[in-house]
Coordinates of C-alpha atoms in Angstrom, one line a residue:
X1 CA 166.1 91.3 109.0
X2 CA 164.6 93.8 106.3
X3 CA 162.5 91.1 105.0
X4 CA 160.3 90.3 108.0
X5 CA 159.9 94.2 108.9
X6 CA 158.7 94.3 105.3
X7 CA 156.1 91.5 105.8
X8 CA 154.8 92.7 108.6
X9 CA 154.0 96.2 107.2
X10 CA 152.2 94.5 104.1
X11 CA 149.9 92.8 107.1
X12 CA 149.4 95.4 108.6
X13 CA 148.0 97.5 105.1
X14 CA 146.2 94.5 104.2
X15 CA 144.3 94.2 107.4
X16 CA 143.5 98.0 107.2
X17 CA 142.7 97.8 103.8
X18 CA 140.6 94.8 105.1
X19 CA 139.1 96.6 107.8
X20 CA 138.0 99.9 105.4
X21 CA 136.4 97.6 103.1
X22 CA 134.5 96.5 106.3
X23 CA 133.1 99.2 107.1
X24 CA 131.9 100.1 103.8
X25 CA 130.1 97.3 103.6
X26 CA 128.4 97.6 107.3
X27 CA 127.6 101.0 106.0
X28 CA 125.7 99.6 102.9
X29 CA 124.1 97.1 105.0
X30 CA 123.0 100.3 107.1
X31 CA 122.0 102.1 104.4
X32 CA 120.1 99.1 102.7
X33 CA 118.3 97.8 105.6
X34 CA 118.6 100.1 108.4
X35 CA 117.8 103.4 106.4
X36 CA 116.5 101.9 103.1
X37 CA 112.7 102.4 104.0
X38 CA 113.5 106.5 105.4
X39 CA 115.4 106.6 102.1
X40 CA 113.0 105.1 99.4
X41 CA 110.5 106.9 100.7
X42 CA 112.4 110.7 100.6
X43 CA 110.8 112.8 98.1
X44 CA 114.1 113.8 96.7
X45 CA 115.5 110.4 96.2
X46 CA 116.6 110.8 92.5
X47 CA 116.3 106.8 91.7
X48 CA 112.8 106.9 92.7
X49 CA 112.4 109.5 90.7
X50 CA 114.2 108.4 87.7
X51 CA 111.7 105.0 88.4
X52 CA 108.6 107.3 88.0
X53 CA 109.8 108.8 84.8
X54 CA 110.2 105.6 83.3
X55 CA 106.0 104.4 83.9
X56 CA 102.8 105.9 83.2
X57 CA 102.0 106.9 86.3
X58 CA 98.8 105.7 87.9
X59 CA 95.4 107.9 88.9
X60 CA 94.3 109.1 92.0
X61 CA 90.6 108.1 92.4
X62 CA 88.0 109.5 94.8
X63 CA 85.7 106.6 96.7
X64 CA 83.4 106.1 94.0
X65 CA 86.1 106.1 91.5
X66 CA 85.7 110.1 90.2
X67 CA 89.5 110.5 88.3
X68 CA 91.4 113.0 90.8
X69 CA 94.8 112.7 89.0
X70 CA 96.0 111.4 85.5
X71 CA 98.6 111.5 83.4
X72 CA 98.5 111.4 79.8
X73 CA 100.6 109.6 76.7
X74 CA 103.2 112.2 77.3
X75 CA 103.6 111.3 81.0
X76 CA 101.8 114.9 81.2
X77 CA 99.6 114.9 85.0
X78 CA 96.3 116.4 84.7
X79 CA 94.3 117.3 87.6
X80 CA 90.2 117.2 86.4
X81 CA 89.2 119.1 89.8
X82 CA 91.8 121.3 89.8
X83 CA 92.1 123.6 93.0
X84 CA 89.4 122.2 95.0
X85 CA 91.4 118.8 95.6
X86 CA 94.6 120.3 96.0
X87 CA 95.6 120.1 99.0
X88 CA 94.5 116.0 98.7
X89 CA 96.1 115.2 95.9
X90 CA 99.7 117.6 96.2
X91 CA 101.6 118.2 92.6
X92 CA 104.3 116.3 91.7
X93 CA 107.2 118.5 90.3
X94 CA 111.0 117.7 89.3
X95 CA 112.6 120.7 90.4
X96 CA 110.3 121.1 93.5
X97 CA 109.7 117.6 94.6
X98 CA 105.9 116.5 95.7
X99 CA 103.4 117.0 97.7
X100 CA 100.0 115.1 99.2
X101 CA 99.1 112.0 98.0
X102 CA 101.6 112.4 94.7
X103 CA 104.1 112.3 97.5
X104 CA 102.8 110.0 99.8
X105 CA 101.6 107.8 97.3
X106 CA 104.6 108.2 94.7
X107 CA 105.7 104.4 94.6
X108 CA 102.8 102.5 94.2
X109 CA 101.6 105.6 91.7
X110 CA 104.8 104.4 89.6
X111 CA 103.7 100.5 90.0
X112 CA 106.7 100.8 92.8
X113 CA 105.7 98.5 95.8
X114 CA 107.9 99.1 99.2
X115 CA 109.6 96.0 98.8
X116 CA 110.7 96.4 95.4
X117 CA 111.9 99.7 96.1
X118 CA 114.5 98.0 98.3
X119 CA 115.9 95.9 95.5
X120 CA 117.6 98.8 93.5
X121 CA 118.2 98.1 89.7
X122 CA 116.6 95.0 89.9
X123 CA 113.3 96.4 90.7
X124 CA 113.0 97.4 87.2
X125 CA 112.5 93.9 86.0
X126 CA 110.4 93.6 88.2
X127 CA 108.1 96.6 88.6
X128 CA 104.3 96.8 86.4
X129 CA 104.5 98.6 82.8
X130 CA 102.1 101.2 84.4
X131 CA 101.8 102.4 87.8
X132 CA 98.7 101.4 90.3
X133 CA 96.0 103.0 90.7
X134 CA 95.1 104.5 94.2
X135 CA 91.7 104.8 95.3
X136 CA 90.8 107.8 98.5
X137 CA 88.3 107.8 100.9
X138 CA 87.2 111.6 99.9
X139 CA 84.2 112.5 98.1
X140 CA 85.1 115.0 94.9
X141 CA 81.1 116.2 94.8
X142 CA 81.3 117.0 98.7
X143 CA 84.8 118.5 98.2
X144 CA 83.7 120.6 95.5
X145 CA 80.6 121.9 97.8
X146 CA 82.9 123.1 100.2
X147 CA 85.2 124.8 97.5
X148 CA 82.4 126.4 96.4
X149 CA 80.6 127.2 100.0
X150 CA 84.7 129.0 101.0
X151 CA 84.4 131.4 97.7
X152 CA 86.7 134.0 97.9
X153 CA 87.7 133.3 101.7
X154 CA 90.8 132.6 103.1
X155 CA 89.8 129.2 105.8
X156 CA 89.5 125.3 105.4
X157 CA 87.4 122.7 105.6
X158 CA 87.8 118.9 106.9
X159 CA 84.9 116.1 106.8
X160 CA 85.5 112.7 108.2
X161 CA 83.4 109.8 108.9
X162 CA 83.1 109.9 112.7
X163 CA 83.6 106.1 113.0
X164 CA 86.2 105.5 110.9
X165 CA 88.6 108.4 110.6
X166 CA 88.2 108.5 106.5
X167 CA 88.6 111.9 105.2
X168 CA 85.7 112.5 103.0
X169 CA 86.7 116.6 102.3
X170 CA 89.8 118.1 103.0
X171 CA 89.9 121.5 101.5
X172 CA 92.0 125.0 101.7
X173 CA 91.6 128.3 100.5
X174 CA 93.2 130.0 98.0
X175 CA 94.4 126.7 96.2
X176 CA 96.0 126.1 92.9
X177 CA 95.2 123.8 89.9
X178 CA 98.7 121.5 91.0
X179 CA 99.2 120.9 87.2
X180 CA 100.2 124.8 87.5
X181 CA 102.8 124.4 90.2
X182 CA 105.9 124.2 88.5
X183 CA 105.2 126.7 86.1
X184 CA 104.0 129.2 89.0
X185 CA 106.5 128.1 91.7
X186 CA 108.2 131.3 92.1
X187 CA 105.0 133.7 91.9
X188 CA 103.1 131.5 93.9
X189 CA 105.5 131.0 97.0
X190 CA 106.1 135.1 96.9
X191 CA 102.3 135.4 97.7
X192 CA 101.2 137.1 100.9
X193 CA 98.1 134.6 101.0
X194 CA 100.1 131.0 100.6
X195 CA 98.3 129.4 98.4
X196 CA 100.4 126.2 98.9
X197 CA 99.7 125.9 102.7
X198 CA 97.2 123.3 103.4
X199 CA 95.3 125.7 106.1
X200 CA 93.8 122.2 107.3
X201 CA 96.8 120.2 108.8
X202 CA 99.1 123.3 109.0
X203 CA 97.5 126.3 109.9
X204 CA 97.2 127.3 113.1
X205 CA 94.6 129.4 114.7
X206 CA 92.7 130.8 118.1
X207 CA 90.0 128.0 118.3
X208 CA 87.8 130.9 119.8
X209 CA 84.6 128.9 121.7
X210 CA 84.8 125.9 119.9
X211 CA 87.4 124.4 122.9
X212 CA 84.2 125.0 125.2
X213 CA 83.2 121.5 124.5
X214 CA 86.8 120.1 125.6
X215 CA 86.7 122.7 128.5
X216 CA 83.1 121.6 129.8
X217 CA 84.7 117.9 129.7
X218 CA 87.8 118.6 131.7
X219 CA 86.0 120.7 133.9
X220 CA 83.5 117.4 134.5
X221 CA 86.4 115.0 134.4
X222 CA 88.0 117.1 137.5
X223 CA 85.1 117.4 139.3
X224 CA 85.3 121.3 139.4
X225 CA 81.5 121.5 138.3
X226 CA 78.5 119.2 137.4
X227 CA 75.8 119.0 135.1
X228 CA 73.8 120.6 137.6
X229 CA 75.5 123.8 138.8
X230 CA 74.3 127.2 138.3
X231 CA 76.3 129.7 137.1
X232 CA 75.4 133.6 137.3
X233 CA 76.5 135.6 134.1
X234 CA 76.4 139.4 134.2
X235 CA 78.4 139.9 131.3
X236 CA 81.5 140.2 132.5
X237 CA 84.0 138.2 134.8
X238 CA 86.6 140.1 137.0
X239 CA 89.4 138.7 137.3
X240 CA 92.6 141.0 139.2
X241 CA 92.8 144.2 137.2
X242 CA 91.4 142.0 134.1
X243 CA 87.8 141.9 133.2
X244 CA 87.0 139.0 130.5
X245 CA 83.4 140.2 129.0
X246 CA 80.4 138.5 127.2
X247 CA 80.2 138.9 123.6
X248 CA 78.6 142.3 122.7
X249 CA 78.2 142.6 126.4
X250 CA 75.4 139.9 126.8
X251 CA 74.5 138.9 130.0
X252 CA 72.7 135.3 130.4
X253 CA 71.6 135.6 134.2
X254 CA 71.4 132.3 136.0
X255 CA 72.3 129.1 133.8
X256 CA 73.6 125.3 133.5
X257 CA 76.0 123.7 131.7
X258 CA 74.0 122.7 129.0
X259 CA 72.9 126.1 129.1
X260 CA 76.4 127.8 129.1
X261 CA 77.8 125.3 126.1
X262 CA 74.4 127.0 124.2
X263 CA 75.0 130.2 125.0
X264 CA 78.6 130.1 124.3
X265 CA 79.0 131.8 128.2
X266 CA 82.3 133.1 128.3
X267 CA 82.0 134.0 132.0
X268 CA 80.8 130.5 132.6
X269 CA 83.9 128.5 130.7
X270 CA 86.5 131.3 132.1
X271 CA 85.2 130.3 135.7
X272 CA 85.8 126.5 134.9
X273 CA 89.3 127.3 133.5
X274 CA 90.4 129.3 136.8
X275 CA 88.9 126.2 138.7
X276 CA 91.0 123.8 136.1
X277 CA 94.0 125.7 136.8
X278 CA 97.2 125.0 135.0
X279 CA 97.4 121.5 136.0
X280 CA 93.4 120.9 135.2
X281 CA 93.9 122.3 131.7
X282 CA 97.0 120.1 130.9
X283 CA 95.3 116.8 131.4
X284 CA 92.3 117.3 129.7
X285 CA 94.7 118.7 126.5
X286 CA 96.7 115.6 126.9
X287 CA 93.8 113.3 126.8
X288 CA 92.3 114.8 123.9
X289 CA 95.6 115.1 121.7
X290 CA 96.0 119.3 121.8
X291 CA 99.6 119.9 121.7
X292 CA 100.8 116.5 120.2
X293 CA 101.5 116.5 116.3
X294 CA 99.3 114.3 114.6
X295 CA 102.0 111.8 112.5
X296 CA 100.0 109.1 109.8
X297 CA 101.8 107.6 106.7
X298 CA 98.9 109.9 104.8
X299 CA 99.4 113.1 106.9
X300 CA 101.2 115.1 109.2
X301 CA 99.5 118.0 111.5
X302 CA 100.8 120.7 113.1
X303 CA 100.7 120.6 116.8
X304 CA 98.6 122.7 118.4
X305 CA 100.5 125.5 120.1
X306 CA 99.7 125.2 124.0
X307 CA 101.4 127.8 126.3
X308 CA 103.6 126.9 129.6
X309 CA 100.0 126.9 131.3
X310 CA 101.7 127.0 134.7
X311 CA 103.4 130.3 133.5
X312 CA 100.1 132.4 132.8
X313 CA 98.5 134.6 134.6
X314 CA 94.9 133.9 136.3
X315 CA 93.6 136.7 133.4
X316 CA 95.4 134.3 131.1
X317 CA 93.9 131.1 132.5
X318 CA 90.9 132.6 131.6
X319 CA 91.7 133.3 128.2
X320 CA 92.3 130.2 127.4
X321 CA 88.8 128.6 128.7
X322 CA 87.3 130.7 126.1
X323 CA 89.7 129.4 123.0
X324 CA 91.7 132.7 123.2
X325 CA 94.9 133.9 124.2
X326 CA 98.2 131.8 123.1
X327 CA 96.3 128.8 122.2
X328 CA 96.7 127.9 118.5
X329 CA 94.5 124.6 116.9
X330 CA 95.0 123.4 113.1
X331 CA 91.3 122.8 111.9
X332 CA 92.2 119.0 111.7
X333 CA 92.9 119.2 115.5
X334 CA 89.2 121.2 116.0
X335 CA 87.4 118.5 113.8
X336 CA 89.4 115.2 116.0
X337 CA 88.1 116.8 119.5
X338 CA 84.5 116.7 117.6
X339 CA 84.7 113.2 116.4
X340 CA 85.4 112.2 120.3
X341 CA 81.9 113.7 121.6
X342 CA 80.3 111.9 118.6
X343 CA 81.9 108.7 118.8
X344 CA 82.0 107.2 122.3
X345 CA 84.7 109.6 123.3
X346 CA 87.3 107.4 120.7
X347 CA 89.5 109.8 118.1
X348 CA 89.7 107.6 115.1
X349 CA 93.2 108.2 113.3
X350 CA 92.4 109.9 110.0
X351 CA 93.5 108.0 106.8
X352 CA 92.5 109.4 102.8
X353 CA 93.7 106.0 101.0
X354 CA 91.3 103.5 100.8
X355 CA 93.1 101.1 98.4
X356 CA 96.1 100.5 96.1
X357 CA 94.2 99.0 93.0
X358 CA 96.6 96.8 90.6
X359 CA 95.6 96.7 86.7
X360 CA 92.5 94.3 86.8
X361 CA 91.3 96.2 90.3
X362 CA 92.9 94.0 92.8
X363 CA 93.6 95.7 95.6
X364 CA 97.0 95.6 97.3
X365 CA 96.6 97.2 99.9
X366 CA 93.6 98.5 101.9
X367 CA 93.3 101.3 104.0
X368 CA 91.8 100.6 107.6
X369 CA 90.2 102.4 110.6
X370 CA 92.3 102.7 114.0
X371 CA 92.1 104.4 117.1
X372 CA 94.3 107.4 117.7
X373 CA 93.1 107.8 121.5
X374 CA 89.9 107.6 124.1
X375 CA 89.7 111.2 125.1
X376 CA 86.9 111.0 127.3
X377 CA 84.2 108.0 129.1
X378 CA 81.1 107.1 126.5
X379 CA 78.7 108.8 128.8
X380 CA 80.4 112.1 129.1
X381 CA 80.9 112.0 125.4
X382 CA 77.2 111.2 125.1
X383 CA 76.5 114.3 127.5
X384 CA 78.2 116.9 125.8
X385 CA 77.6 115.3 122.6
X386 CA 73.6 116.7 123.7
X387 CA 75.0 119.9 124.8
X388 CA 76.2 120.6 121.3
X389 CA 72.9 119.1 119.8
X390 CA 71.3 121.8 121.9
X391 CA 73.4 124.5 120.2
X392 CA 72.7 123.7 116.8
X393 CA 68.8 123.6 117.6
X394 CA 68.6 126.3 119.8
X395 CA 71.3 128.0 120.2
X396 CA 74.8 129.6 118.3
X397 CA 74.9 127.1 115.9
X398 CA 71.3 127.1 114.1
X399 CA 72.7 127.5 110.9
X400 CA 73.9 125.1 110.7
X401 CA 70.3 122.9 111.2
X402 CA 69.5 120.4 108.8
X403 CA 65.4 118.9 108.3
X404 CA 65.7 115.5 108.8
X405 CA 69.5 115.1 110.2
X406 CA 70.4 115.4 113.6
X407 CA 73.1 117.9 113.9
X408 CA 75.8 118.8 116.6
X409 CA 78.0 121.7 116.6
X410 CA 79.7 124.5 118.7
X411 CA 80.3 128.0 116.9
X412 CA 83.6 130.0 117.6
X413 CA 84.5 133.6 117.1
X414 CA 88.0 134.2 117.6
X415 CA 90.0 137.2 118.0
X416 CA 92.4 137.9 115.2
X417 CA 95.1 140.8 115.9
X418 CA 95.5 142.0 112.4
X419 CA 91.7 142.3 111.1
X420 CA 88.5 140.5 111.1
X421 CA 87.8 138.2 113.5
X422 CA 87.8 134.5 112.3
X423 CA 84.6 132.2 112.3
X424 CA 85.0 128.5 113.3
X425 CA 82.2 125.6 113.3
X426 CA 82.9 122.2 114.8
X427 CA 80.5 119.3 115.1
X428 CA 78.6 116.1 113.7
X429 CA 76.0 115.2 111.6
X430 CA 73.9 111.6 111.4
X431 CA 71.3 110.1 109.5
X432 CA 70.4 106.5 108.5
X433 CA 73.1 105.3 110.5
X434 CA 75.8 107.8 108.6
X435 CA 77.9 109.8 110.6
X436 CA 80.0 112.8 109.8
X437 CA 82.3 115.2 112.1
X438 CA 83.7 118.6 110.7
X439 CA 85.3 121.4 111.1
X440 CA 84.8 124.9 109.4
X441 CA 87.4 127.5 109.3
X442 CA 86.7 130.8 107.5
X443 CA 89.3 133.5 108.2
X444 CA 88.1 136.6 109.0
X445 CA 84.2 135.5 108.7
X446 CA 83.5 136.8 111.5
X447 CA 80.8 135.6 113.8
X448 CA 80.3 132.0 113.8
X449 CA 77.1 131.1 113.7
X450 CA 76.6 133.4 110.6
X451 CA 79.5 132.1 108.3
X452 CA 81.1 128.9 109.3
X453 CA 77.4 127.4 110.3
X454 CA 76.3 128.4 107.1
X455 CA 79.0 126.6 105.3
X456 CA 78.3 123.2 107.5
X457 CA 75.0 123.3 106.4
X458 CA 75.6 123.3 102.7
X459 CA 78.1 120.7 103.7
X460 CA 75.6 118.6 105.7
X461 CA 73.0 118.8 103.1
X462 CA 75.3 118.1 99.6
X463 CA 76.7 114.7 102.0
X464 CA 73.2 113.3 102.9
X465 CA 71.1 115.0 99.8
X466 CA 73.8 114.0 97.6

């Protein structure tokens, strides 16, 4: 009787055993096919590492093929424009892991492709002796102007073809040579000005009057004004027991659209926001992307910080049509709602690699242009697109003017609670059949139209001089 008690016992182990070794191997499945792409791709996956050790790693190129990144004999990574392409290329660390394209980039950099990285040790008989090259879409000569045009200011700067969504300049300030990182890591993390924050994706900021443009669209969209109105501006706009006022307390009398977009009229764009209302303002974010986070394989943006709209005040409402209050806009946001005015109301997705070059300069992969959404009809992109024309050549904006190119823009000035107010410029620039759309951040510049215009035209001229 003992003996088949005892039988049946060892059946049971064995089938548990059995059933353990199961599901060990459905969780390697998982892990190898499920999650194997999140996981070869983690920035702190030691056997990618280890893989990157074992290669020279590749260079980072700029469009015309200007060396962003190299490493030497020793494996050493040297960075020829130091600071200025920071916040492109990242640093690539081994106590602190990677950033920008190092990161992004890190496989094919290490001759690595995706589906080698899936094939664990035997990708090392596999892999190149060197890594691949990979080749950007930004300009080092026009990132360097900007570098130069920011000086000692704390702000950012983003260029992209307006047709496209190629990133030709992507620059923040202060920056570090990334060779420096690990070496600086702790002193540079302890500083009050974050020198490791790319101010372009990630910072956040009032967008001040350049979300007039977006404003002037939804307000057109909703049918809550027309090309044609007239508003009356006496410098100031009561609203309950607020009063919203003019810049230096400017009145601009009796005025259009066009006229108000020019001017920078707060009374006029505070109007269209009350008339908007909550719900107004919502859809006219929505189509234009403010409030969503911006997710490519190349780069990820802050969202946009939007406020329950149907929880503000009519005072706040008001706020907002003039880019101030609790609204919050990375620069990469400000330059996107640009490109849609200058490109037939479609936001091209943004993309910095061009190609993956193998040794001989084929290219395995190639970087393409996609849509990231239609924010608005062609022919109210085409109107506004001439309001902001109008700015530049007779309005805010005229310093950012350029002989020969035909420049859009909208200036901002926005309130900033712990100093000097910040200066913004948004807009495009075409010549020859080129097209550009920026955006210009310079923290606590000041006015708009005398700081961040000045940088887009240094900008503007370096891209088309150049």
């Amino acid at each position: 009787m003992a003996e088949p008690r005892i039988r049946k016992h060892i059946a049971v182990v064995a089938l548990f055993l059995l059933g353990l070794v199961g599901v060990q191997l459905l969780y390697l499945v998982k892990l190898s096919v499920w999650d194997g792409a999140a996981l070869a791709a983690h920035p702190l996956n030691a056997r990618t590492a280890l893989a990157e050790n074992d290669v020279r790693r590749g260079r980072i190129l700029d469009r015309t093929g200007n060396i962003l990144a190299e490493s030497d004999a020793e494996g050493h990574r040297f960075y020829p424009y130091g600071a200025a392409l920071a916040p492109v290329t990242g640093y690539r660390t081994e106590r602190y892991g990677a950033a920008g394209m190092e990161r992004v980039e890190g496989r094919a950099l290490s001759g690595v492709t995706a589906d080698m990285d899936r094939m664990g040790p035997l990708r090392t008989l596999l892999r190149a002796d060197a890594g691949y090259d990979v080749r950007l879409t930004v300009d080092a000569a026009l990132s360097e102007t900007a570098w130069r045009a920011l000086g000692a200011h704390r702000g950012a700067v983003v260029v992209m073809d307006a047709a496209t969504g190629a990133v030709r300049a992507m620059v923040s300030t202060p920056a570090v040579d990334p060779a420096a990182v690990a070496r600086d890591w702790d002193a540079l993390t302890a500083r009050a000005d974050s020198p490791l924050l790319n101010r372009v994706t990630q910072g956040l900021y009032p967008p001040g009057s350049t979300l007039k443009p977006l404003i002037a669209d939804a307000a057109l969209n909703a049918g809550v004004t027309s090309e044609d109105e007239v508003f009356t501006c006496t410098g100031e706009l009561a609203v309950g027991d607020y009063v919203l006022h003019e810049s230096h307390g400017e009145a601009h009398g009796k005025l259009n659209l066009a006229d108000a977009l020019r001017e920078s009229c707060n009374v006029t764009f505070a109007t269209l926001a009350l008339r908007l209302g909550a719900g107004g303002l919502s859809k006219g974010f929505s189509r234009f992307g403010v409030g969503e986070e911006l997710t490519t394989p190349e780069l990820t943006s802050a969202a946009a910080h939007v406020p329950e709209l149907s929880q503000l005040s009519d005072g706040e409402i008001a706020q907002i049509g003039i880019g101030q209050g609790q609204i919050l806009v990375t620069p990469l946001q400000m330059a996107l709602i640009a490109d849609a005015f200058a490109n037939n109301g479609e936001i091209m997705q943004p993309y910095l690699v061009d190609a993956v070059l193998s040794a001989d300069g084929t290219a395995l992969y190639r970087g393409a242009p996609s849509v990231w959404r239609t924010a608005t009809t062609p022919a109210r992109a085409a109107l506004i697109d001439s309001y902001m024309a109008q700015v530049v050549a007779a309005g805010t904006g005229t310093a950012a003017d350029v002989a020969g190119v035909r420049v859009t823009g909208k200036t901002g000035t926005a309130e900033n609670a712990t100093g000097t107010d910040h200066a913004w410029f948004i807009g495009s620039a075409e010549r020859g059949g080129k097209k550009i759309v920026m955006a210009i951040l310079v923290e606590e510049g000041g006015f708009g139209g005398a700081a961040a215009a000045r940088i887009a035209h240094r900008l503007i001229g370096a891209y088309f001089e150049g």
